[in-house]
Amino acid sequence: DVQLVESGGGSVQAGGSLRLSCAGSNTDNYCMGWFRQAPGKEREGVAILYPRGRTKYYADSVKGRFTISHDIENTLYLQMNSLKPEDTGMYYCAAGGGGTCREEDEYRHWGRGTQVTVSP
């Protein structure tokens, strides 16, 4: 069974950095993604890592600031730099795929989320 546990969220000022981690099990051959949901808004995909880590996708809003990566123990990371107040939200790690890996409904396994708050 796939299990995902996020950590690393917190509160920072604008311009600061955070690194989120997602400890995963049985995630080989899945697309892995970071999604976020701001208060009152729909959940959106932030960054996607395709199987074997060869291809990455980023939402336009985070390109050049966020980096998705993983290690040999299948821990997924999201390095977030130059944070902005609009980056505030609950961040979720997810595993799935089968299509483009960019659609939320492709992801069947989700963590519980970790809160990121960026103050002006």
XYZ file of C-alpha atoms in Angstrom:
120
model
C 0.000 0.000 0.000
C 1.183 3.545 -0.756
C 1.707 5.780 2.251
C 2.671 9.429 2.128
C 3.575 11.661 5.063
C 4.411 15.339 4.563
C 6.518 17.504 6.834
C 8.430 20.763 6.745
C 5.673 23.330 6.595
C 5.698 26.433 8.736
C 5.445 30.200 8.814
C 7.929 32.450 7.071
C 8.149 36.013 5.869
C 7.973 36.879 2.202
C 11.281 36.191 0.526
C 12.064 33.301 2.826
C 12.503 29.617 2.091
C 11.079 26.314 3.223
C 11.724 22.725 2.248
C 8.850 20.289 2.328
C 9.428 16.553 2.600
C 7.161 13.653 1.768
C 8.165 10.268 3.095
C 6.759 7.682 0.726
C 6.492 3.941 0.537
C 5.738 1.795 -2.496
C 5.861 4.818 -4.798
C 8.134 3.419 -7.494
C 6.750 3.927 -11.016
C 4.271 6.586 -9.886
C 4.217 10.205 -10.839
C 4.757 12.194 -7.670
C 3.312 15.620 -7.203
C 2.994 18.529 -4.843
C -0.383 20.218 -4.780
C -1.584 23.130 -2.715
C -4.874 24.584 -1.633
C -5.272 28.149 -0.463
C -8.247 29.175 1.672
C -11.321 29.545 -0.479
C -9.584 28.273 -3.595
C -9.420 25.000 -5.468
C -6.467 22.724 -5.083
C -3.821 23.222 -7.756
C -0.811 21.321 -8.946
C 2.480 22.981 -8.080
C 5.191 20.577 -9.186
C 5.290 17.106 -10.699
C 8.091 14.568 -10.813
C 7.703 11.872 -13.427
C 8.810 8.268 -12.772
C 12.557 7.792 -12.413
C 12.909 11.528 -11.919
C 13.813 12.330 -15.494
C 11.130 14.912 -16.152
C 9.742 17.674 -13.977
C 6.804 20.002 -14.419
C 6.152 23.257 -12.606
C 3.165 25.547 -12.494
C 3.957 28.943 -14.002
C 3.396 30.603 -10.651
C 6.347 28.776 -9.057
C 8.812 28.366 -11.926
C 12.262 29.533 -10.976
C 11.403 29.537 -7.274
C 10.403 25.957 -6.414
C 12.344 22.764 -7.073
C 10.987 19.233 -6.831
C 13.350 16.362 -6.198
C 13.617 12.964 -4.582
C 16.214 10.741 -3.000
C 16.999 7.051 -3.219
C 14.799 6.350 -0.216
C 11.769 7.670 -2.122
C 11.452 10.821 -0.062
C 10.003 13.592 -2.193
C 11.078 17.174 -1.594
C 9.860 20.604 -2.547
C 12.406 23.350 -2.062
C 10.575 26.654 -1.985
C 12.570 29.871 -2.309
C 11.551 33.507 -2.650
C 8.240 32.710 -1.038
C 5.316 35.062 -1.573
C 2.137 35.548 0.480
C 0.187 33.970 -2.375
C 2.109 30.742 -1.774
C 0.210 30.342 1.473
C -1.854 27.184 1.670
C -2.003 23.539 2.618
C 0.531 21.553 0.642
C -0.161 17.942 -0.241
C 2.039 15.201 -1.576
C 0.384 12.771 -3.976
C 1.198 9.675 -6.007
C -0.547 8.606 -9.164
C -0.446 8.930 -12.903
C -1.575 6.994 -15.923
C -2.138 9.980 -18.163
C -0.233 13.241 -18.400
C 0.307 13.265 -14.627
C -0.863 16.874 -14.579
C -4.487 16.178 -13.689
C -5.452 15.968 -10.043
C -7.844 13.099 -10.649
C -4.940 10.934 -11.792
C -3.621 10.898 -8.222
C -5.080 8.168 -6.061
C -2.818 8.448 -3.035
C -2.576 11.555 -0.897
C -0.848 12.668 2.253
C -2.641 14.673 4.918
C -0.897 17.900 4.050
C 1.396 20.402 5.701
C 0.561 24.078 6.170
C 2.673 26.826 4.659
C 2.028 30.409 5.701
C 3.895 33.321 4.144
C 3.466 36.716 5.734
C 4.059 40.017 3.885
